[in-house]
């Protein structure tokens, strides 16, 4: 059995110029935008009290994004807000004026018309972009990497987007979408990762994800937790992780929680950077085969990496069984705890927390992280059963057991 590998953060700090992307004000603007959608509701924060007791921590809270806008994943928060910011910029207006009501009005159609939003996706991000474009009467073109499943393809196609599965990996699909957007009139790429020179839109996407962290911090307070002591968050390119880490670092500047970043071992580019320890980004290439489709990204978001190298505490490289185990634990909770339907990219945090607390291989890690009866741990289940067949294979039939 492959073990979880880990590296603490001993990288030199940068000037931290991207942290402000995740300021409270910026996240509030995103949150206000999302609240005006008729489909908006706060997603549940599952309080796994009995499980926390059993594994020896003071609290375990899992934000359940399977309820987000009926889309089974958090991703739509980013794409939709970036679209609103882009349209606001084109119209030279403030994003606060881009309400759902205005964006779906005849007046808006006259004032703006439409743009074509291009993107590359493993599934969830593209579905979010396609959904938001459809709702806001815009156009979407979505490219998926080889190996993408039919369910994920169909979910995007039914939002009236033009969607293809390419013979390319994720990172090459991003390059394809970018070049097509450049060649299209009113074409723009809404990509959930940043690179040198492409930073504005991804920073809006990260702010959009902030709605989830903002809700979670309020829900923790309602549960009597003033501040989580530890936050486990998963990473593909690291936009989500940096969004979470950035938001909570700004919220608790003097006393931030410990941040633990969980990656799929087949695509652990951030972990690789932490092991190297110089602060330089590292890339993982190849097919990136993992059940955690949303985490199968080998090239870090440049802004995200900068936030993480300054503020993350520990990087984990997780074999597939960690996430499969997390899925089963969340699906089959300890008596008294609520059930969470969590997919392959959603459950790795919980699988990691459980494993670190119960397996003697990780004694040193749990002591180093200070995980004990005083800990209040927050995890993000970022998707539900977005691939229902695979979900049952794992949860019902026990595939990817340890
Ligand atoms: C369900 C899910 N969780 C987590 C992630 C990781 O987000 P990021 O690529 O920003 O690190 C993704 C990305 O697609 C995802 O779909």
PDB file of C-alpha atoms in Angstrom, residues 129-352:
ATOM      1  CA  UNK A 129     -19.236  28.064 -16.910  1.00  0.00           C
ATOM      2  CA  UNK A 130     -21.765  26.446 -19.268  1.00  0.00           C
ATOM      3  CA  UNK A 131     -24.519  26.706 -16.659  1.00  0.00           C
ATOM      4  CA  UNK A 132     -23.831  30.367 -15.890  1.00  0.00           C
ATOM      5  CA  UNK A 133     -23.522  31.234 -19.607  1.00  0.00           C
ATOM      6  CA  UNK A 134     -26.824  29.504 -20.259  1.00  0.00           C
ATOM      7  CA  UNK A 135     -28.582  31.244 -17.388  1.00  0.00           C
ATOM      8  CA  UNK A 136     -27.178  34.639 -18.435  1.00  0.00           C
ATOM      9  CA  UNK A 137     -27.925  34.075 -22.151  1.00  0.00           C
ATOM     10  CA  UNK A 138     -24.226  33.990 -23.117  1.00  0.00           C
ATOM     11  CA  UNK A 139     -22.312  31.434 -25.237  1.00  0.00           C
ATOM     12  CA  UNK A 140     -19.880  28.783 -23.941  1.00  0.00           C
ATOM     13  CA  UNK A 141     -17.298  26.536 -25.653  1.00  0.00           C
ATOM     14  CA  UNK A 142     -15.816  23.792 -23.466  1.00  0.00           C
ATOM     15  CA  UNK A 143     -12.889  21.403 -24.162  1.00  0.00           C
ATOM     16  CA  UNK A 144     -12.377  18.264 -22.076  1.00  0.00           C
ATOM     17  CA  UNK A 145      -9.213  16.143 -21.773  1.00  0.00           C
ATOM     18  CA  UNK A 146      -8.989  12.549 -22.976  1.00  0.00           C
ATOM     19  CA  UNK A 147     -10.539  10.064 -20.593  1.00  0.00           C
ATOM     20  CA  UNK A 148     -13.373  12.434 -19.579  1.00  0.00           C
ATOM     21  CA  UNK A 149     -16.522  10.468 -18.788  1.00  0.00           C
ATOM     22  CA  UNK A 150     -19.764  10.577 -20.753  1.00  0.00           C
ATOM     23  CA  UNK A 151     -21.809  11.718 -17.738  1.00  0.00           C
ATOM     24  CA  UNK A 152     -19.583  14.746 -17.324  1.00  0.00           C
ATOM     25  CA  UNK A 153     -19.717  15.489 -21.051  1.00  0.00           C
ATOM     26  CA  UNK A 154     -23.530  15.203 -21.098  1.00  0.00           C
ATOM     27  CA  UNK A 155     -23.929  17.474 -18.099  1.00  0.00           C
ATOM     28  CA  UNK A 156     -22.115  20.241 -19.974  1.00  0.00           C
ATOM     29  CA  UNK A 157     -23.787  19.608 -23.319  1.00  0.00           C
ATOM     30  CA  UNK A 158     -27.235  19.943 -21.759  1.00  0.00           C
ATOM     31  CA  UNK A 159     -26.410  23.533 -20.770  1.00  0.00           C
ATOM     32  CA  UNK A 160     -26.355  24.451 -24.473  1.00  0.00           C
ATOM     33  CA  UNK A 161     -22.573  24.685 -24.604  1.00  0.00           C
ATOM     34  CA  UNK A 162     -20.414  23.524 -27.495  1.00  0.00           C
ATOM     35  CA  UNK A 163     -18.365  20.756 -25.872  1.00  0.00           C
ATOM     36  CA  UNK A 164     -15.660  18.355 -27.122  1.00  0.00           C
ATOM     37  CA  UNK A 165     -13.485  15.603 -25.639  1.00  0.00           C
ATOM     38  CA  UNK A 166      -9.950  16.065 -27.019  1.00  0.00           C
ATOM     39  CA  UNK A 167      -7.019  13.668 -27.396  1.00  0.00           C
ATOM     40  CA  UNK A 168      -5.079  16.000 -25.084  1.00  0.00           C
ATOM     41  CA  UNK A 169      -4.379  16.227 -21.366  1.00  0.00           C
ATOM     42  CA  UNK A 170      -5.915  18.989 -19.243  1.00  0.00           C
ATOM     43  CA  UNK A 171      -3.069  21.465 -19.579  1.00  0.00           C
ATOM     44  CA  UNK A 172      -3.047  21.149 -23.374  1.00  0.00           C
ATOM     45  CA  UNK A 173      -6.832  21.674 -23.458  1.00  0.00           C
ATOM     46  CA  UNK A 174      -6.249  24.968 -21.632  1.00  0.00           C
ATOM     47  CA  UNK A 175      -3.851  26.040 -24.386  1.00  0.00           C
ATOM     48  CA  UNK A 176      -6.407  25.067 -27.041  1.00  0.00           C
ATOM     49  CA  UNK A 177      -9.205  27.070 -25.398  1.00  0.00           C
ATOM     50  CA  UNK A 178      -6.909  30.096 -25.037  1.00  0.00           C
ATOM     51  CA  UNK A 179      -5.937  30.075 -28.698  1.00  0.00           C
ATOM     52  CA  UNK A 180      -9.549  29.712 -29.863  1.00  0.00           C
ATOM     53  CA  UNK A 181     -10.671  32.589 -27.646  1.00  0.00           C
ATOM     54  CA  UNK A 182      -7.983  34.813 -29.197  1.00  0.00           C
ATOM     55  CA  UNK A 183      -9.332  34.051 -32.670  1.00  0.00           C
ATOM     56  CA  UNK A 184     -12.995  34.688 -31.802  1.00  0.00           C
ATOM     57  CA  UNK A 185     -14.707  38.050 -31.814  1.00  0.00           C
ATOM     58  CA  UNK A 186     -15.906  38.842 -28.236  1.00  0.00           C
ATOM     59  CA  UNK A 187     -14.206  35.612 -27.212  1.00  0.00           C
ATOM     60  CA  UNK A 188     -12.675  35.340 -23.768  1.00  0.00           C
ATOM     61  CA  UNK A 189     -11.137  32.476 -21.877  1.00  0.00           C
ATOM     62  CA  UNK A 190     -12.530  31.882 -18.396  1.00  0.00           C
ATOM     63  CA  UNK A 191      -9.911  29.536 -17.017  1.00  0.00           C
ATOM     64  CA  UNK A 192      -9.643  28.425 -13.435  1.00  0.00           C
ATOM     65  CA  UNK A 193      -5.881  28.755 -13.372  1.00  0.00           C
ATOM     66  CA  UNK A 194      -3.440  31.618 -13.809  1.00  0.00           C
ATOM     67  CA  UNK A 195      -0.196  31.881 -15.718  1.00  0.00           C
ATOM     68  CA  UNK A 196       2.252  34.696 -16.382  1.00  0.00           C
ATOM     69  CA  UNK A 197       0.185  37.451 -18.023  1.00  0.00           C
ATOM     70  CA  UNK A 198      -3.211  35.774 -17.396  1.00  0.00           C
ATOM     71  CA  UNK A 199      -4.023  36.770 -13.856  1.00  0.00           C
ATOM     72  CA  UNK A 200      -7.095  38.941 -13.703  1.00  0.00           C
ATOM     73  CA  UNK A 201      -9.768  36.388 -14.597  1.00  0.00           C
ATOM     74  CA  UNK A 202      -8.337  33.615 -12.386  1.00  0.00           C
ATOM     75  CA  UNK A 203      -8.192  36.045  -9.482  1.00  0.00           C
ATOM     76  CA  UNK A 204     -11.917  36.738  -9.956  1.00  0.00           C
ATOM     77  CA  UNK A 205     -12.533  32.986 -10.042  1.00  0.00           C
ATOM     78  CA  UNK A 206     -10.713  32.601  -6.737  1.00  0.00           C
ATOM     79  CA  UNK A 207     -12.810  35.421  -5.276  1.00  0.00           C
ATOM     80  CA  UNK A 208     -15.922  33.615  -6.500  1.00  0.00           C
ATOM     81  CA  UNK A 209     -14.855  30.462  -4.649  1.00  0.00           C
ATOM     82  CA  UNK A 210     -14.579  32.720  -1.584  1.00  0.00           C
ATOM     83  CA  UNK A 211     -18.361  32.597  -1.168  1.00  0.00           C
ATOM     84  CA  UNK A 212     -17.899  29.025   0.063  1.00  0.00           C
ATOM     85  CA  UNK A 213     -15.273  29.972   2.680  1.00  0.00           C
ATOM     86  CA  UNK A 214     -17.323  32.932   3.809  1.00  0.00           C
ATOM     87  CA  UNK A 215     -20.374  30.760   4.356  1.00  0.00           C
ATOM     88  CA  UNK A 216     -18.266  28.155   6.170  1.00  0.00           C
ATOM     89  CA  UNK A 217     -16.745  30.683   8.562  1.00  0.00           C
ATOM     90  CA  UNK A 218     -20.211  31.993   9.440  1.00  0.00           C
ATOM     91  CA  UNK A 219     -21.554  28.460   9.876  1.00  0.00           C
ATOM     92  CA  UNK A 220     -18.635  27.544  12.141  1.00  0.00           C
ATOM     93  CA  UNK A 221     -19.532  30.509  14.364  1.00  0.00           C
ATOM     94  CA  UNK A 222     -23.134  29.259  14.493  1.00  0.00           C
ATOM     95  CA  UNK A 223     -21.651  25.947  15.697  1.00  0.00           C
ATOM     96  CA  UNK A 224     -19.787  27.768  18.465  1.00  0.00           C
ATOM     97  CA  UNK A 225     -16.399  27.631  16.690  1.00  0.00           C
ATOM     98  CA  UNK A 226     -14.840  31.109  16.581  1.00  0.00           C
ATOM     99  CA  UNK A 227     -11.973  30.026  14.410  1.00  0.00           C
ATOM    100  CA  UNK A 228     -11.026  26.654  12.927  1.00  0.00           C
ATOM    101  CA  UNK A 229      -7.597  25.477  14.126  1.00  0.00           C
ATOM    102  CA  UNK A 230      -6.874  23.418  10.989  1.00  0.00           C
ATOM    103  CA  UNK A 231      -8.173  23.596   7.429  1.00  0.00           C
ATOM    104  CA  UNK A 232      -7.670  20.711   4.998  1.00  0.00           C
ATOM    105  CA  UNK A 233      -8.290  21.665   1.386  1.00  0.00           C
ATOM    106  CA  UNK A 234      -7.638  19.799  -1.833  1.00  0.00           C
ATOM    107  CA  UNK A 235      -5.745  21.112  -4.838  1.00  0.00           C
ATOM    108  CA  UNK A 236      -5.513  20.552  -8.552  1.00  0.00           C
ATOM    109  CA  UNK A 237      -3.951  23.746  -9.904  1.00  0.00           C
ATOM    110  CA  UNK A 238      -4.376  25.291  -6.448  1.00  0.00           C
ATOM    111  CA  UNK A 239      -6.912  28.060  -7.188  1.00  0.00           C
ATOM    112  CA  UNK A 240      -9.389  26.667  -4.708  1.00  0.00           C
ATOM    113  CA  UNK A 241      -6.749  25.984  -2.049  1.00  0.00           C
ATOM    114  CA  UNK A 242      -5.302  29.486  -2.421  1.00  0.00           C
ATOM    115  CA  UNK A 243      -8.789  30.964  -2.304  1.00  0.00           C
ATOM    116  CA  UNK A 244      -9.460  29.208   0.997  1.00  0.00           C
ATOM    117  CA  UNK A 245      -5.996  29.876   2.432  1.00  0.00           C
ATOM    118  CA  UNK A 246      -6.089  33.512   1.280  1.00  0.00           C
ATOM    119  CA  UNK A 247      -9.542  34.165   2.688  1.00  0.00           C
ATOM    120  CA  UNK A 248      -8.863  32.674   6.109  1.00  0.00           C
ATOM    121  CA  UNK A 249      -5.389  34.267   6.297  1.00  0.00           C
ATOM    122  CA  UNK A 250      -7.024  37.660   5.778  1.00  0.00           C
ATOM    123  CA  UNK A 251      -9.786  36.852   8.249  1.00  0.00           C
ATOM    124  CA  UNK A 252      -7.372  35.826  11.011  1.00  0.00           C
ATOM    125  CA  UNK A 253      -4.176  37.734  10.163  1.00  0.00           C
ATOM    126  CA  UNK A 254      -2.653  37.353  13.629  1.00  0.00           C
ATOM    127  CA  UNK A 255      -3.656  33.810  14.330  1.00  0.00           C
ATOM    128  CA  UNK A 256      -4.398  31.922  11.104  1.00  0.00           C
ATOM    129  CA  UNK A 257      -5.503  28.284  11.149  1.00  0.00           C
ATOM    130  CA  UNK A 258      -2.984  25.647  10.024  1.00  0.00           C
ATOM    131  CA  UNK A 259      -3.529  24.970   6.332  1.00  0.00           C
ATOM    132  CA  UNK A 260      -2.957  21.476   4.936  1.00  0.00           C
ATOM    133  CA  UNK A 261      -3.084  21.081   1.146  1.00  0.00           C
ATOM    134  CA  UNK A 262      -4.162  17.673  -0.212  1.00  0.00           C
ATOM    135  CA  UNK A 263      -3.232  16.615  -3.751  1.00  0.00           C
ATOM    136  CA  UNK A 264      -3.617  13.426  -5.791  1.00  0.00           C
ATOM    137  CA  UNK A 265      -0.208  11.736  -5.853  1.00  0.00           C
ATOM    138  CA  UNK A 266      -0.355  11.397  -9.658  1.00  0.00           C
ATOM    139  CA  UNK A 267      -0.510  15.189 -10.009  1.00  0.00           C
ATOM    140  CA  UNK A 268       1.156  16.515  -6.862  1.00  0.00           C
ATOM    141  CA  UNK A 269       2.844  19.584  -8.352  1.00  0.00           C
ATOM    142  CA  UNK A 270       2.444  21.751  -5.253  1.00  0.00           C
ATOM    143  CA  UNK A 271       3.825  19.036  -2.992  1.00  0.00           C
ATOM    144  CA  UNK A 272       6.750  18.676  -5.376  1.00  0.00           C
ATOM    145  CA  UNK A 273       7.389  22.420  -5.076  1.00  0.00           C
ATOM    146  CA  UNK A 274       7.292  22.179  -1.287  1.00  0.00           C
ATOM    147  CA  UNK A 275       9.773  19.282  -1.316  1.00  0.00           C
ATOM    148  CA  UNK A 276      12.139  21.292  -3.521  1.00  0.00           C
ATOM    149  CA  UNK A 277      11.733  24.161  -1.072  1.00  0.00           C
ATOM    150  CA  UNK A 278      13.131  27.041  -3.114  1.00  0.00           C
ATOM    151  CA  UNK A 279       9.762  28.681  -3.797  1.00  0.00           C
ATOM    152  CA  UNK A 280       9.943  27.853  -7.503  1.00  0.00           C
ATOM    153  CA  UNK A 281       6.881  26.230  -9.032  1.00  0.00           C
ATOM    154  CA  UNK A 282       7.169  22.632 -10.088  1.00  0.00           C
ATOM    155  CA  UNK A 283       5.316  20.883 -12.920  1.00  0.00           C
ATOM    156  CA  UNK A 284       4.141  17.270 -13.191  1.00  0.00           C
ATOM    157  CA  UNK A 285       3.619  15.947 -16.722  1.00  0.00           C
ATOM    158  CA  UNK A 286       2.105  12.840 -18.333  1.00  0.00           C
ATOM    159  CA  UNK A 287      -1.373  11.332 -18.195  1.00  0.00           C
ATOM    160  CA  UNK A 288      -1.931  12.204 -14.524  1.00  0.00           C
ATOM    161  CA  UNK A 289      -4.064   9.111 -13.946  1.00  0.00           C
ATOM    162  CA  UNK A 290      -6.083   9.368 -10.723  1.00  0.00           C
ATOM    163  CA  UNK A 291      -9.686   8.848  -9.681  1.00  0.00           C
ATOM    164  CA  UNK A 292      -9.577  12.453  -8.407  1.00  0.00           C
ATOM    165  CA  UNK A 293     -10.382  13.916 -11.830  1.00  0.00           C
ATOM    166  CA  UNK A 294     -10.716  17.466 -10.521  1.00  0.00           C
ATOM    167  CA  UNK A 295      -7.240  17.287  -9.002  1.00  0.00           C
ATOM    168  CA  UNK A 296      -5.512  15.855 -12.085  1.00  0.00           C
ATOM    169  CA  UNK A 297      -3.629  19.053 -12.929  1.00  0.00           C
ATOM    170  CA  UNK A 298       0.134  19.179 -13.199  1.00  0.00           C
ATOM    171  CA  UNK A 299       0.779  22.919 -13.526  1.00  0.00           C
ATOM    172  CA  UNK A 300       0.160  25.239 -10.569  1.00  0.00           C
ATOM    173  CA  UNK A 301      -1.826  28.446 -10.764  1.00  0.00           C
ATOM    174  CA  UNK A 302       0.939  31.075 -10.474  1.00  0.00           C
ATOM    175  CA  UNK A 303      -1.068  33.388  -8.174  1.00  0.00           C
ATOM    176  CA  UNK A 304      -2.301  30.450  -6.129  1.00  0.00           C
ATOM    177  CA  UNK A 305       1.195  29.085  -5.732  1.00  0.00           C
ATOM    178  CA  UNK A 306       2.397  32.443  -4.427  1.00  0.00           C
ATOM    179  CA  UNK A 307      -0.341  32.535  -1.762  1.00  0.00           C
ATOM    180  CA  UNK A 308       0.261  28.903  -0.813  1.00  0.00           C
ATOM    181  CA  UNK A 309       4.032  29.171  -0.551  1.00  0.00           C
ATOM    182  CA  UNK A 310       3.562  32.060   1.881  1.00  0.00           C
ATOM    183  CA  UNK A 311       0.681  30.722   3.957  1.00  0.00           C
ATOM    184  CA  UNK A 312       0.211  26.948   3.663  1.00  0.00           C
ATOM    185  CA  UNK A 313       1.701  24.831   6.447  1.00  0.00           C
ATOM    186  CA  UNK A 314       1.864  21.374   4.945  1.00  0.00           C
ATOM    187  CA  UNK A 315       1.449  19.644   1.565  1.00  0.00           C
ATOM    188  CA  UNK A 316       0.154  16.071   1.241  1.00  0.00           C
ATOM    189  CA  UNK A 317       0.516  13.777  -1.769  1.00  0.00           C
ATOM    190  CA  UNK A 318      -2.381  11.327  -1.473  1.00  0.00           C
ATOM    191  CA  UNK A 319      -2.845   7.970  -3.226  1.00  0.00           C
ATOM    192  CA  UNK A 320      -6.321   7.264  -4.616  1.00  0.00           C
ATOM    193  CA  UNK A 321      -7.290   5.049  -1.670  1.00  0.00           C
ATOM    194  CA  UNK A 322      -7.276   8.102   0.627  1.00  0.00           C
ATOM    195  CA  UNK A 323     -10.067   9.699  -1.309  1.00  0.00           C
ATOM    196  CA  UNK A 324     -11.972   6.402  -1.779  1.00  0.00           C
ATOM    197  CA  UNK A 325     -11.773   5.919   1.973  1.00  0.00           C
ATOM    198  CA  UNK A 326     -13.021   9.457   2.580  1.00  0.00           C
ATOM    199  CA  UNK A 327     -15.972   8.815   0.233  1.00  0.00           C
ATOM    200  CA  UNK A 328     -16.968   5.695   2.164  1.00  0.00           C
ATOM    201  CA  UNK A 329     -16.564   7.347   5.567  1.00  0.00           C
ATOM    202  CA  UNK A 330     -18.729  10.289   4.544  1.00  0.00           C
ATOM    203  CA  UNK A 331     -21.318   8.042   2.926  1.00  0.00           C
ATOM    204  CA  UNK A 332     -21.535   5.726   5.901  1.00  0.00           C
ATOM    205  CA  UNK A 333     -21.174   8.006   8.910  1.00  0.00           C
ATOM    206  CA  UNK A 334     -20.829   7.131  12.575  1.00  0.00           C
ATOM    207  CA  UNK A 335     -24.302   6.894  14.139  1.00  0.00           C
ATOM    208  CA  UNK A 336     -25.585  10.360  14.962  1.00  0.00           C
ATOM    209  CA  UNK A 337     -23.525  12.151  12.292  1.00  0.00           C
ATOM    210  CA  UNK A 338     -25.065  13.430   9.034  1.00  0.00           C
ATOM    211  CA  UNK A 339     -24.280  11.729   5.734  1.00  0.00           C
ATOM    212  CA  UNK A 340     -22.343  13.584   3.036  1.00  0.00           C
ATOM    213  CA  UNK A 341     -22.335  12.361  -0.544  1.00  0.00           C
ATOM    214  CA  UNK A 342     -18.791  13.188  -1.565  1.00  0.00           C
ATOM    215  CA  UNK A 343     -17.091  12.415  -4.876  1.00  0.00           C
ATOM    216  CA  UNK A 344     -13.513  11.452  -5.697  1.00  0.00           C
ATOM    217  CA  UNK A 345     -12.140  14.999  -5.663  1.00  0.00           C
ATOM    218  CA  UNK A 346     -14.321  15.970  -2.717  1.00  0.00           C
ATOM    219  CA  UNK A 347     -13.459  13.377  -0.104  1.00  0.00           C
ATOM    220  CA  UNK A 348      -9.669  13.385  -0.001  1.00  0.00           C
ATOM    221  CA  UNK A 349      -9.491  15.908   2.881  1.00  0.00           C
ATOM    222  CA  UNK A 350     -11.683  13.800   5.123  1.00  0.00           C
ATOM    223  CA  UNK A 351      -9.850  10.618   4.095  1.00  0.00           C
ATOM    224  CA  UNK A 352      -6.568  12.311   4.993  1.00  0.00           C
TER     225      UNK A 352
END
